Every structure is written in structure tokens, then in C-alpha cells.
PDB file of C-alpha atoms in Angstrom:
ATOM      1  CA  UNK A   1     -54.775 -68.466  35.548  1.00 40.00           C
ATOM      2  CA  UNK A   2     -55.432 -66.619  38.945  1.00 34.00           C
ATOM      3  CA  UNK A   3     -52.907 -69.063  40.731  1.00 44.00           C
ATOM      4  CA  UNK A   4     -50.351 -68.222  38.305  1.00 38.00           C
ATOM      5  CA  UNK A   5     -51.068 -64.432  38.387  1.00 38.00           C
ATOM      6  CA  UNK A   6     -50.334 -64.975  42.095  1.00 44.00           C
ATOM      7  CA  UNK A   7     -47.279 -66.866  42.135  1.00 42.00           C
ATOM      8  CA  UNK A   8     -45.862 -63.870  39.463  1.00 37.00           C
ATOM      9  CA  UNK A   9     -47.330 -61.494  41.905  1.00 41.00           C
ATOM     10  CA  UNK A  10     -45.511 -63.476  45.008  1.00 46.00           C
ATOM     11  CA  UNK A  11     -42.185 -63.400  43.043  1.00 40.00           C
ATOM     12  CA  UNK A  12     -42.519 -59.438  41.577  1.00 35.00           C
ATOM     13  CA  UNK A  13     -43.248 -58.518  45.695  1.00 41.00           C
ATOM     14  CA  UNK A  14     -40.057 -60.782  46.808  1.00 44.00           C
ATOM     15  CA  UNK A  15     -37.577 -59.250  44.267  1.00 37.00           C
ATOM     16  CA  UNK A  16     -38.621 -55.574  45.386  1.00 38.00           C
ATOM     17  CA  UNK A  17     -38.565 -56.608  49.582  1.00 42.00           C
ATOM     18  CA  UNK A  18     -35.416 -58.091  48.876  1.00 44.00           C
ATOM     19  CA  UNK A  19     -33.707 -55.245  47.586  1.00 42.00           C
ATOM     20  CA  UNK A  20     -33.837 -53.006  50.830  1.00 44.00           C
ATOM     21  CA  UNK A  21     -33.060 -56.049  52.773  1.00 42.00           C
ATOM     22  CA  UNK A  22     -29.749 -56.830  50.539  1.00 43.00           C
ATOM     23  CA  UNK A  23     -28.675 -53.271  51.229  1.00 43.00           C
ATOM     24  CA  UNK A  24     -29.613 -52.724  54.842  1.00 45.00           C
ATOM     25  CA  UNK A  25     -30.795 -49.894  56.328  1.00 43.00           C
ATOM     26  CA  UNK A  26     -28.573 -47.569  55.751  1.00 48.00           C
ATOM     27  CA  UNK A  27     -27.965 -48.047  52.107  1.00 69.00           C
ATOM     28  CA  UNK A  28     -27.391 -45.258  49.425  1.00 77.00           C
ATOM     29  CA  UNK A  29     -29.025 -46.332  46.304  1.00 94.00           C
ATOM     30  CA  UNK A  30     -29.698 -43.167  44.630  1.00 98.00           C
ATOM     31  CA  UNK A  31     -26.881 -40.776  43.490  1.00 98.00           C
ATOM     32  CA  UNK A  32     -26.866 -37.696  41.621  1.00 98.00           C
ATOM     33  CA  UNK A  33     -23.845 -35.761  40.250  1.00 99.00           C
ATOM     34  CA  UNK A  34     -23.369 -32.380  38.804  1.00 99.00           C
ATOM     35  CA  UNK A  35     -20.153 -31.601  36.446  1.00 99.00           C
ATOM     36  CA  UNK A  36     -18.814 -28.447  35.186  1.00 99.00           C
ATOM     37  CA  UNK A  37     -15.661 -26.665  33.752  1.00 99.00           C
ATOM     38  CA  UNK A  38     -14.385 -25.050  30.454  1.00 99.00           C
ATOM     39  CA  UNK A  39     -13.560 -27.219  27.336  1.00 99.00           C
ATOM     40  CA  UNK A  40     -11.225 -26.543  24.750  1.00 99.00           C
ATOM     41  CA  UNK A  41     -10.888 -28.290  21.553  1.00 98.00           C
ATOM     42  CA  UNK A  42      -8.332 -29.581  19.699  1.00 98.00           C
ATOM     43  CA  UNK A  43      -9.869 -30.611  16.306  1.00 98.00           C
ATOM     44  CA  UNK A  44     -12.945 -30.179  14.905  1.00 98.00           C
ATOM     45  CA  UNK A  45     -12.991 -31.130  11.149  1.00 98.00           C
ATOM     46  CA  UNK A  46     -16.162 -31.117   8.783  1.00 98.00           C
ATOM     47  CA  UNK A  47     -16.908 -31.897   5.607  1.00 98.00           C
ATOM     48  CA  UNK A  48     -20.422 -32.514   4.383  1.00 97.00           C
ATOM     49  CA  UNK A  49     -21.134 -34.024   2.160  1.00 96.00           C
ATOM     50  CA  UNK A  50     -18.205 -36.210   2.204  1.00 92.00           C
ATOM     51  CA  UNK A  51     -17.784 -37.029  -0.943  1.00 91.00           C
ATOM     52  CA  UNK A  52     -18.436 -33.372  -2.578  1.00 93.00           C
ATOM     53  CA  UNK A  53     -18.093 -31.223   0.229  1.00 96.00           C
ATOM     54  CA  UNK A  54     -15.309 -28.749   1.405  1.00 97.00           C
ATOM     55  CA  UNK A  55     -12.938 -30.014   4.597  1.00 98.00           C
ATOM     56  CA  UNK A  56     -12.702 -27.050   6.948  1.00 98.00           C
ATOM     57  CA  UNK A  57     -11.749 -26.658  10.791  1.00 98.00           C
ATOM     58  CA  UNK A  58     -14.618 -25.226  12.962  1.00 98.00           C
ATOM     59  CA  UNK A  59     -11.867 -24.578  15.646  1.00 97.00           C
ATOM     60  CA  UNK A  60     -10.043 -22.691  13.236  1.00 97.00           C
ATOM     61  CA  UNK A  61     -13.467 -20.790  13.113  1.00 98.00           C
ATOM     62  CA  UNK A  62     -14.292 -20.288  16.609  1.00 98.00           C
ATOM     63  CA  UNK A  63     -10.835 -20.553  18.173  1.00 97.00           C
ATOM     64  CA  UNK A  64      -9.777 -23.552  20.732  1.00 97.00           C
ATOM     65  CA  UNK A  65     -11.746 -22.171  23.447  1.00 96.00           C
ATOM     66  CA  UNK A  66     -12.541 -22.320  26.583  1.00 98.00           C
ATOM     67  CA  UNK A  67     -16.036 -22.267  26.441  1.00 98.00           C
ATOM     68  CA  UNK A  68     -18.409 -23.326  29.318  1.00 98.00           C
ATOM     69  CA  UNK A  69     -19.750 -27.123  29.641  1.00 98.00           C
ATOM     70  CA  UNK A  70     -21.651 -29.070  31.996  1.00 99.00           C
ATOM     71  CA  UNK A  71     -23.497 -32.355  32.552  1.00 99.00           C
ATOM     72  CA  UNK A  72     -25.517 -34.195  35.008  1.00 99.00           C
ATOM     73  CA  UNK A  73     -25.697 -37.770  36.519  1.00 99.00           C
ATOM     74  CA  UNK A  74     -28.803 -39.782  38.195  1.00 99.00           C
ATOM     75  CA  UNK A  75     -27.532 -43.386  39.426  1.00 98.00           C
ATOM     76  CA  UNK A  76     -29.446 -45.780  41.121  1.00 98.00           C
ATOM     77  CA  UNK A  77     -27.859 -49.251  42.247  1.00 97.00           C
ATOM     78  CA  UNK A  78     -31.046 -51.548  42.523  1.00 95.00           C
ATOM     79  CA  UNK A  79     -28.863 -54.503  43.667  1.00 96.00           C
ATOM     80  CA  UNK A  80     -25.804 -54.104  45.631  1.00 92.00           C
ATOM     81  CA  UNK A  81     -23.373 -55.164  42.451  1.00 97.00           C
ATOM     82  CA  UNK A  82     -25.793 -53.640  39.560  1.00 98.00           C
ATOM     83  CA  UNK A  83     -26.284 -50.010  38.609  1.00 98.00           C
ATOM     84  CA  UNK A  84     -28.280 -48.245  36.390  1.00 99.00           C
ATOM     85  CA  UNK A  85     -26.916 -44.473  35.580  1.00 99.00           C
ATOM     86  CA  UNK A  86     -28.387 -41.593  33.740  1.00 99.00           C
ATOM     87  CA  UNK A  87     -26.451 -39.015  31.797  1.00 99.00           C
ATOM     88  CA  UNK A  88     -27.440 -35.582  30.172  1.00 99.00           C
ATOM     89  CA  UNK A  89     -24.145 -34.233  28.684  1.00 99.00           C
ATOM     90  CA  UNK A  90     -25.169 -31.100  26.429  1.00 98.00           C
ATOM     91  CA  UNK A  91     -22.493 -29.318  24.381  1.00 98.00           C
ATOM     92  CA  UNK A  92     -22.615 -26.331  22.281  1.00 98.00           C
ATOM     93  CA  UNK A  93     -19.588 -24.336  20.972  1.00 98.00           C
ATOM     94  CA  UNK A  94     -19.955 -20.772  19.021  1.00 98.00           C
ATOM     95  CA  UNK A  95     -17.702 -18.720  17.478  1.00 98.00           C
ATOM     96  CA  UNK A  96     -17.181 -16.422  14.458  1.00 98.00           C
ATOM     97  CA  UNK A  97     -13.867 -16.125  12.330  1.00 97.00           C
ATOM     98  CA  UNK A  98     -12.878 -16.829   8.482  1.00 96.00           C
ATOM     99  CA  UNK A  99     -12.507 -19.650   6.056  1.00 96.00           C
ATOM    100  CA  UNK A 100      -9.760 -20.025   4.220  1.00 93.00           C
ATOM    101  CA  UNK A 101     -10.993 -20.581   0.845  1.00 96.00           C
ATOM    102  CA  UNK A 102     -14.550 -21.328  -1.179  1.00 97.00           C
ATOM    103  CA  UNK A 103     -16.362 -23.761   1.176  1.00 98.00           C
ATOM    104  CA  UNK A 104     -18.862 -25.814   0.080  1.00 98.00           C
ATOM    105  CA  UNK A 105     -21.129 -27.408   2.973  1.00 98.00           C
ATOM    106  CA  UNK A 106     -24.257 -28.627   3.063  1.00 97.00           C
ATOM    107  CA  UNK A 107     -25.353 -27.669   0.061  1.00 95.00           C
ATOM    108  CA  UNK A 108     -24.247 -23.900   0.177  1.00 97.00           C
ATOM    109  CA  UNK A 109     -21.093 -22.078  -0.738  1.00 98.00           C
ATOM    110  CA  UNK A 110     -19.569 -19.850   1.629  1.00 98.00           C
ATOM    111  CA  UNK A 111     -16.710 -17.112   0.887  1.00 97.00           C
ATOM    112  CA  UNK A 112     -13.407 -16.541   2.219  1.00 95.00           C
ATOM    113  CA  UNK A 113     -11.962 -13.736   4.151  1.00 86.00           C
ATOM    114  CA  UNK A 114     -15.236 -12.772   5.388  1.00 94.00           C
ATOM    115  CA  UNK A 115     -16.315 -13.273   8.860  1.00 97.00           C
ATOM    116  CA  UNK A 116     -18.563 -16.588   9.418  1.00 98.00           C
ATOM    117  CA  UNK A 117     -20.274 -18.015  12.278  1.00 98.00           C
ATOM    118  CA  UNK A 118     -19.736 -21.540  13.012  1.00 98.00           C
ATOM    119  CA  UNK A 119     -22.087 -23.397  15.362  1.00 98.00           C
ATOM    120  CA  UNK A 120     -21.539 -26.818  16.945  1.00 98.00           C
ATOM    121  CA  UNK A 121     -23.500 -29.001  18.908  1.00 98.00           C
ATOM    122  CA  UNK A 122     -23.202 -32.269  20.597  1.00 98.00           C
ATOM    123  CA  UNK A 123     -25.855 -32.873  22.956  1.00 98.00           C
ATOM    124  CA  UNK A 124     -25.462 -36.857  24.456  1.00 98.00           C
ATOM    125  CA  UNK A 125     -28.029 -38.468  26.719  1.00 99.00           C
ATOM    126  CA  UNK A 126     -26.792 -42.079  27.967  1.00 99.00           C
ATOM    127  CA  UNK A 127     -28.528 -44.948  29.744  1.00 99.00           C
ATOM    128  CA  UNK A 128     -25.728 -47.427  31.096  1.00 99.00           C
ATOM    129  CA  UNK A 129     -25.980 -50.686  33.189  1.00 99.00           C
ATOM    130  CA  UNK A 130     -22.813 -51.266  34.669  1.00 99.00           C
ATOM    131  CA  UNK A 131     -22.161 -54.768  37.205  1.00 99.00           C
ATOM    132  CA  UNK A 132     -19.541 -54.054  40.084  1.00 98.00           C
ATOM    133  CA  UNK A 133     -16.689 -57.062  38.914  1.00 98.00           C
ATOM    134  CA  UNK A 134     -14.530 -56.704  41.519  1.00 98.00           C
ATOM    135  CA  UNK A 135     -14.164 -54.982  45.137  1.00 97.00           C
ATOM    136  CA  UNK A 136     -10.960 -55.255  46.981  1.00 96.00           C
ATOM    137  CA  UNK A 137      -9.655 -52.963  49.920  1.00 95.00           C
ATOM    138  CA  UNK A 138      -7.860 -50.537  47.339  1.00 97.00           C
ATOM    139  CA  UNK A 139      -9.450 -51.542  43.990  1.00 98.00           C
ATOM    140  CA  UNK A 140     -13.091 -51.454  42.518  1.00 98.00           C
ATOM    141  CA  UNK A 141     -14.186 -52.235  39.009  1.00 99.00           C
ATOM    142  CA  UNK A 142     -17.499 -52.029  36.547  1.00 99.00           C
ATOM    143  CA  UNK A 143     -17.955 -52.946  33.289  1.00 99.00           C
ATOM    144  CA  UNK A 144     -21.450 -52.244  31.760  1.00 99.00           C
ATOM    145  CA  UNK A 145     -23.157 -51.140  28.449  1.00 99.00           C
ATOM    146  CA  UNK A 146     -24.228 -47.990  27.184  1.00 99.00           C
ATOM    147  CA  UNK A 147     -27.129 -46.737  25.059  1.00 98.00           C
ATOM    148  CA  UNK A 148     -26.171 -42.936  23.935  1.00 98.00           C
ATOM    149  CA  UNK A 149     -28.554 -40.768  21.984  1.00 98.00           C
ATOM    150  CA  UNK A 150     -26.770 -38.548  19.229  1.00 96.00           C
ATOM    151  CA  UNK A 151     -28.015 -35.098  18.936  1.00 97.00           C
ATOM    152  CA  UNK A 152     -25.829 -33.167  16.748  1.00 97.00           C
ATOM    153  CA  UNK A 153     -25.428 -30.440  14.641  1.00 98.00           C
ATOM    154  CA  UNK A 154     -23.295 -27.970  12.673  1.00 98.00           C
ATOM    155  CA  UNK A 155     -24.247 -24.554  11.305  1.00 98.00           C
ATOM    156  CA  UNK A 156     -22.690 -22.199   9.328  1.00 98.00           C
ATOM    157  CA  UNK A 157     -23.977 -18.400   9.079  1.00 98.00           C
ATOM    158  CA  UNK A 158     -22.328 -15.653   6.834  1.00 97.00           C
ATOM    159  CA  UNK A 159     -24.599 -12.305   6.012  1.00 93.00           C
ATOM    160  CA  UNK A 160     -28.062 -13.881   4.901  1.00 91.00           C
ATOM    161  CA  UNK A 161     -26.925 -17.243   4.056  1.00 97.00           C
ATOM    162  CA  UNK A 162     -27.187 -19.950   6.156  1.00 98.00           C
ATOM    163  CA  UNK A 163     -26.719 -24.212   5.875  1.00 98.00           C
ATOM    164  CA  UNK A 164     -27.363 -26.499   8.792  1.00 98.00           C
ATOM    165  CA  UNK A 165     -26.770 -30.344   9.141  1.00 97.00           C
ATOM    166  CA  UNK A 166     -28.220 -32.079  11.769  1.00 96.00           C
ATOM    167  CA  UNK A 167     -28.608 -35.396  13.195  1.00 93.00           C
ATOM    168  CA  UNK A 168     -30.045 -37.461  15.808  1.00 96.00           C
ATOM    169  CA  UNK A 169     -29.065 -41.193  16.105  1.00 94.00           C
ATOM    170  CA  UNK A 170     -28.238 -44.057  18.668  1.00 96.00           C
ATOM    171  CA  UNK A 171     -24.854 -45.247  19.476  1.00 96.00           C
ATOM    172  CA  UNK A 172     -24.087 -48.547  21.501  1.00 98.00           C
ATOM    173  CA  UNK A 173     -20.860 -48.106  23.770  1.00 99.00           C
ATOM    174  CA  UNK A 174     -19.023 -50.291  26.181  1.00 99.00           C
ATOM    175  CA  UNK A 175     -18.482 -49.024  29.577  1.00 99.00           C
ATOM    176  CA  UNK A 176     -15.889 -48.923  32.404  1.00 99.00           C
ATOM    177  CA  UNK A 177     -15.435 -47.512  35.604  1.00 99.00           C
ATOM    178  CA  UNK A 178     -11.970 -48.010  37.816  1.00 99.00           C
ATOM    179  CA  UNK A 179     -11.557 -46.811  41.665  1.00 98.00           C
ATOM    180  CA  UNK A 180      -8.569 -46.902  43.541  1.00 99.00           C
ATOM    181  CA  UNK A 181      -9.161 -45.879  47.148  1.00 97.00           C
ATOM    182  CA  UNK A 182      -6.164 -44.677  48.779  1.00 95.00           C
ATOM    183  CA  UNK A 183      -7.884 -43.604  52.138  1.00 95.00           C
ATOM    184  CA  UNK A 184     -11.273 -43.104  53.763  1.00 93.00           C
ATOM    185  CA  UNK A 185     -11.510 -39.821  52.217  1.00 97.00           C
ATOM    186  CA  UNK A 186      -9.309 -39.489  49.209  1.00 98.00           C
ATOM    187  CA  UNK A 187      -9.925 -41.771  45.630  1.00 98.00           C
ATOM    188  CA  UNK A 188      -8.810 -41.945  42.117  1.00 99.00           C
ATOM    189  CA  UNK A 189     -11.555 -42.627  39.677  1.00 99.00           C
ATOM    190  CA  UNK A 190     -11.308 -43.748  35.999  1.00 99.00           C
ATOM    191  CA  UNK A 191     -14.469 -43.627  33.938  1.00 99.00           C
ATOM    192  CA  UNK A 192     -14.856 -44.428  30.209  1.00 99.00           C
ATOM    193  CA  UNK A 193     -18.041 -45.084  27.802  1.00 99.00           C
ATOM    194  CA  UNK A 194     -16.345 -45.572  24.261  1.00 98.00           C
ATOM    195  CA  UNK A 195     -16.256 -47.987  21.035  1.00 98.00           C
ATOM    196  CA  UNK A 196     -14.880 -47.685  17.883  1.00 97.00           C
ATOM    197  CA  UNK A 197     -16.436 -49.507  14.146  1.00 93.00           C
ATOM    198  CA  UNK A 198     -15.054 -48.926  10.759  1.00 91.00           C
ATOM    199  CA  UNK A 199     -17.569 -45.932  10.024  1.00 89.00           C
ATOM    200  CA  UNK A 200     -16.783 -43.971  13.288  1.00 94.00           C
ATOM    201  CA  UNK A 201     -15.953 -44.029  17.289  1.00 97.00           C
ATOM    202  CA  UNK A 202     -16.871 -42.403  20.109  1.00 97.00           C
ATOM    203  CA  UNK A 203     -14.907 -42.169  23.722  1.00 98.00           C
ATOM    204  CA  UNK A 204     -15.702 -40.174  26.603  1.00 99.00           C
ATOM    205  CA  UNK A 205     -12.699 -40.588  29.248  1.00 99.00           C
ATOM    206  CA  UNK A 206     -12.622 -38.852  32.235  1.00 99.00           C
ATOM    207  CA  UNK A 207      -9.933 -39.171  35.428  1.00 99.00           C
ATOM    208  CA  UNK A 208     -10.869 -37.380  38.495  1.00 99.00           C
ATOM    209  CA  UNK A 209      -9.593 -37.108  41.714  1.00 99.00           C
ATOM    210  CA  UNK A 210     -12.677 -37.577  44.303  1.00 99.00           C
ATOM    211  CA  UNK A 211     -12.834 -36.292  48.118  1.00 99.00           C
ATOM    212  CA  UNK A 212     -15.623 -37.663  50.504  1.00 98.00           C
ATOM    213  CA  UNK A 213     -16.618 -34.470  52.545  1.00 98.00           C
ATOM    214  CA  UNK A 214     -19.218 -36.725  54.385  1.00 97.00           C
ATOM    215  CA  UNK A 215     -20.913 -39.850  53.897  1.00 95.00           C
ATOM    216  CA  UNK A 216     -23.271 -38.523  51.599  1.00 97.00           C
ATOM    217  CA  UNK A 217     -20.989 -35.573  49.768  1.00 98.00           C
ATOM    218  CA  UNK A 218     -18.116 -36.323  47.688  1.00 99.00           C
ATOM    219  CA  UNK A 219     -16.120 -33.164  45.572  1.00 99.00           C
ATOM    220  CA  UNK A 220     -13.979 -34.346  42.499  1.00 99.00           C
ATOM    221  CA  UNK A 221     -12.106 -32.422  40.258  1.00 99.00           C
ATOM    222  CA  UNK A 222     -10.081 -33.837  36.894  1.00 99.00           C
ATOM    223  CA  UNK A 223      -9.700 -34.090  33.319  1.00 99.00           C
ATOM    224  CA  UNK A 224     -11.981 -35.229  30.647  1.00 99.00           C
ATOM    225  CA  UNK A 225     -11.780 -35.943  27.126  1.00 99.00           C
ATOM    226  CA  UNK A 226     -14.333 -36.521  24.479  1.00 98.00           C
ATOM    227  CA  UNK A 227     -12.839 -37.959  21.089  1.00 98.00           C
ATOM    228  CA  UNK A 228     -14.906 -39.286  17.957  1.00 96.00           C
ATOM    229  CA  UNK A 229     -16.653 -38.928  14.991  1.00 96.00           C
ATOM    230  CA  UNK A 230     -18.105 -40.517  11.741  1.00 94.00           C
ATOM    231  CA  UNK A 231     -16.808 -41.095   8.086  1.00 94.00           C
ATOM    232  CA  UNK A 232     -20.240 -42.285   6.003  1.00 90.00           C
ATOM    233  CA  UNK A 233     -21.324 -41.305   2.546  1.00 84.00           C
ATOM    234  CA  UNK A 234     -23.233 -38.494   3.873  1.00 90.00           C
ATOM    235  CA  UNK A 235     -20.935 -36.805   6.605  1.00 94.00           C
ATOM    236  CA  UNK A 236     -17.301 -36.382   7.636  1.00 97.00           C
ATOM    237  CA  UNK A 237     -17.392 -35.208  10.893  1.00 97.00           C
ATOM    238  CA  UNK A 238     -14.372 -35.608  13.816  1.00 98.00           C
ATOM    239  CA  UNK A 239     -13.436 -33.817  16.808  1.00 98.00           C
ATOM    240  CA  UNK A 240     -11.280 -33.884  20.001  1.00 99.00           C
ATOM    241  CA  UNK A 241     -12.503 -31.888  23.041  1.00 99.00           C
ATOM    242  CA  UNK A 242     -10.507 -31.320  26.591  1.00 99.00           C
ATOM    243  CA  UNK A 243     -12.258 -30.468  29.627  1.00 99.00           C
ATOM    244  CA  UNK A 244     -10.822 -29.516  33.083  1.00 99.00           C
ATOM    245  CA  UNK A 245     -14.011 -30.247  35.263  1.00 99.00           C
ATOM    246  CA  UNK A 246     -15.019 -30.282  38.997  1.00 99.00           C
ATOM    247  CA  UNK A 247     -18.061 -31.592  40.247  1.00 99.00           C
ATOM    248  CA  UNK A 248     -20.464 -31.995  43.295  1.00 99.00           C
ATOM    249  CA  UNK A 249     -21.813 -35.474  43.973  1.00 98.00           C
ATOM    250  CA  UNK A 250     -24.493 -36.804  46.763  1.00 98.00           C
ATOM    251  CA  UNK A 251     -25.749 -40.010  47.754  1.00 97.00           C
ATOM    252  CA  UNK A 252     -28.742 -41.151  49.351  1.00 95.00           C
TER     253      UNK A 252
END
């Protein structure tokens, strides 16, 4: 038993020690990125419950925007071709408007032609594994899988009347990252998490220009779109959001 434990310890130690050896002394295995910018909504349709509720548009209540949004990434390249990525992307939209008709939502009926506040929350927390499939002089492609924790809430408030529908769930997604390098400073990056199923879909796609300020610091700017929703027995909700984003990242 002790001999087996010794073999296991030796294998683990060799794997740990091989990571810096594989990278060399000047490796940059860790990355941290902050992204922020305004977000607009072109669709935010809700019907809860899906079989008996009244369909309405949160974007008509809140307006199209812009609203503030931000997200944070943390990357760890534990082997030259293998990476782990963590993401925290909170999103909350609030606004006041009017409903076009009497609206049954989450067990309460809200009146038209009176101010109503709409709250939309869609916080996303993700864990991604990705593999560098190809790297050439210009192109680099990575593929992987993402596990997403969705913390969602829709709320209506009108006078003393309030109704909330919230949900926390797990969503599996596919991951794709492609990059084209023009020169030593400039590159174009496409990044996507997404998957579709009969009961719903989720897509988060970004196209960004990136500029390397130095070996460690990188600036980015571009467009991000978030689209998806669910059509299930208890909820119908689909949204489409558009971001103008700027980011700064640090690798070490």
C-alpha cells in the first residue's frame, strides 16, 4: 500500500513540476480581464406562466437602453494547449413604463395605463475548459465546453402590487475561440459560448479588436451580443441584447 502511495505521489509531483518546465521560465499562465460598456435590448418578451400568463415586452416598459454592464474573466493555462476560464457576468436592467393591457404575471394581474416598474436580472457564472486546436502564423483556434450557472429574475412592481419569478439553473454550452493576428500588436478575436435545444437556447458571442500595449497588458474593443431564452411549461422568456464593449487584460 505504501509503495503504491509513493508511486502516486511521484506521478503527481512530476505532473506539477512539468507544468513550468513545459512553459519555460517566461511563461504567462494566468490572465485577468475586465470588460465593460453600454448594453441595449432589442427584444425581451415574457409570459409567466407560459400557458396562462399574458405575454408582454419588458423592453417596452424599460426602454431599449443603454444600461450599464460589466464582466470579469480569469484564465489559467495549466498546460501549453489546455486552459481553464472563469467568468462572472452580472446583468440587471430596470425601468418604468406602462403595460398595453391587463397583464397576468406570476400569479398577479397588473393594470394598463399606470406606471409599472420592470426589473430584469440575468447573472451568469461560467466555468470553461478549452483546448488549443490549431495555432499558425496568423490563425489560432480553441474549442471547449462551458458549464453555466444562470441566476435569473423577472419582477414587476405597480403601487403596492409586486410579483417575482426567479430561477437558478445549470446550462451546458459549447465554447469556441478564434483569433487572427495582423501583426505583433493587432489581432481580431471571436469568442462564443452557445447551445440550442428544443426547450430553449443561449448564445453569447463577441467580436473584438485587441491591441497589445506590452507583453502583459492588452486593450480590446468591439461588439457583443447575448441572445436566448426558454419556452417551457412554467416560463416563456426570450431576450436579445447588444453591447459596445471595451476591455483591459493582464497576463502573468
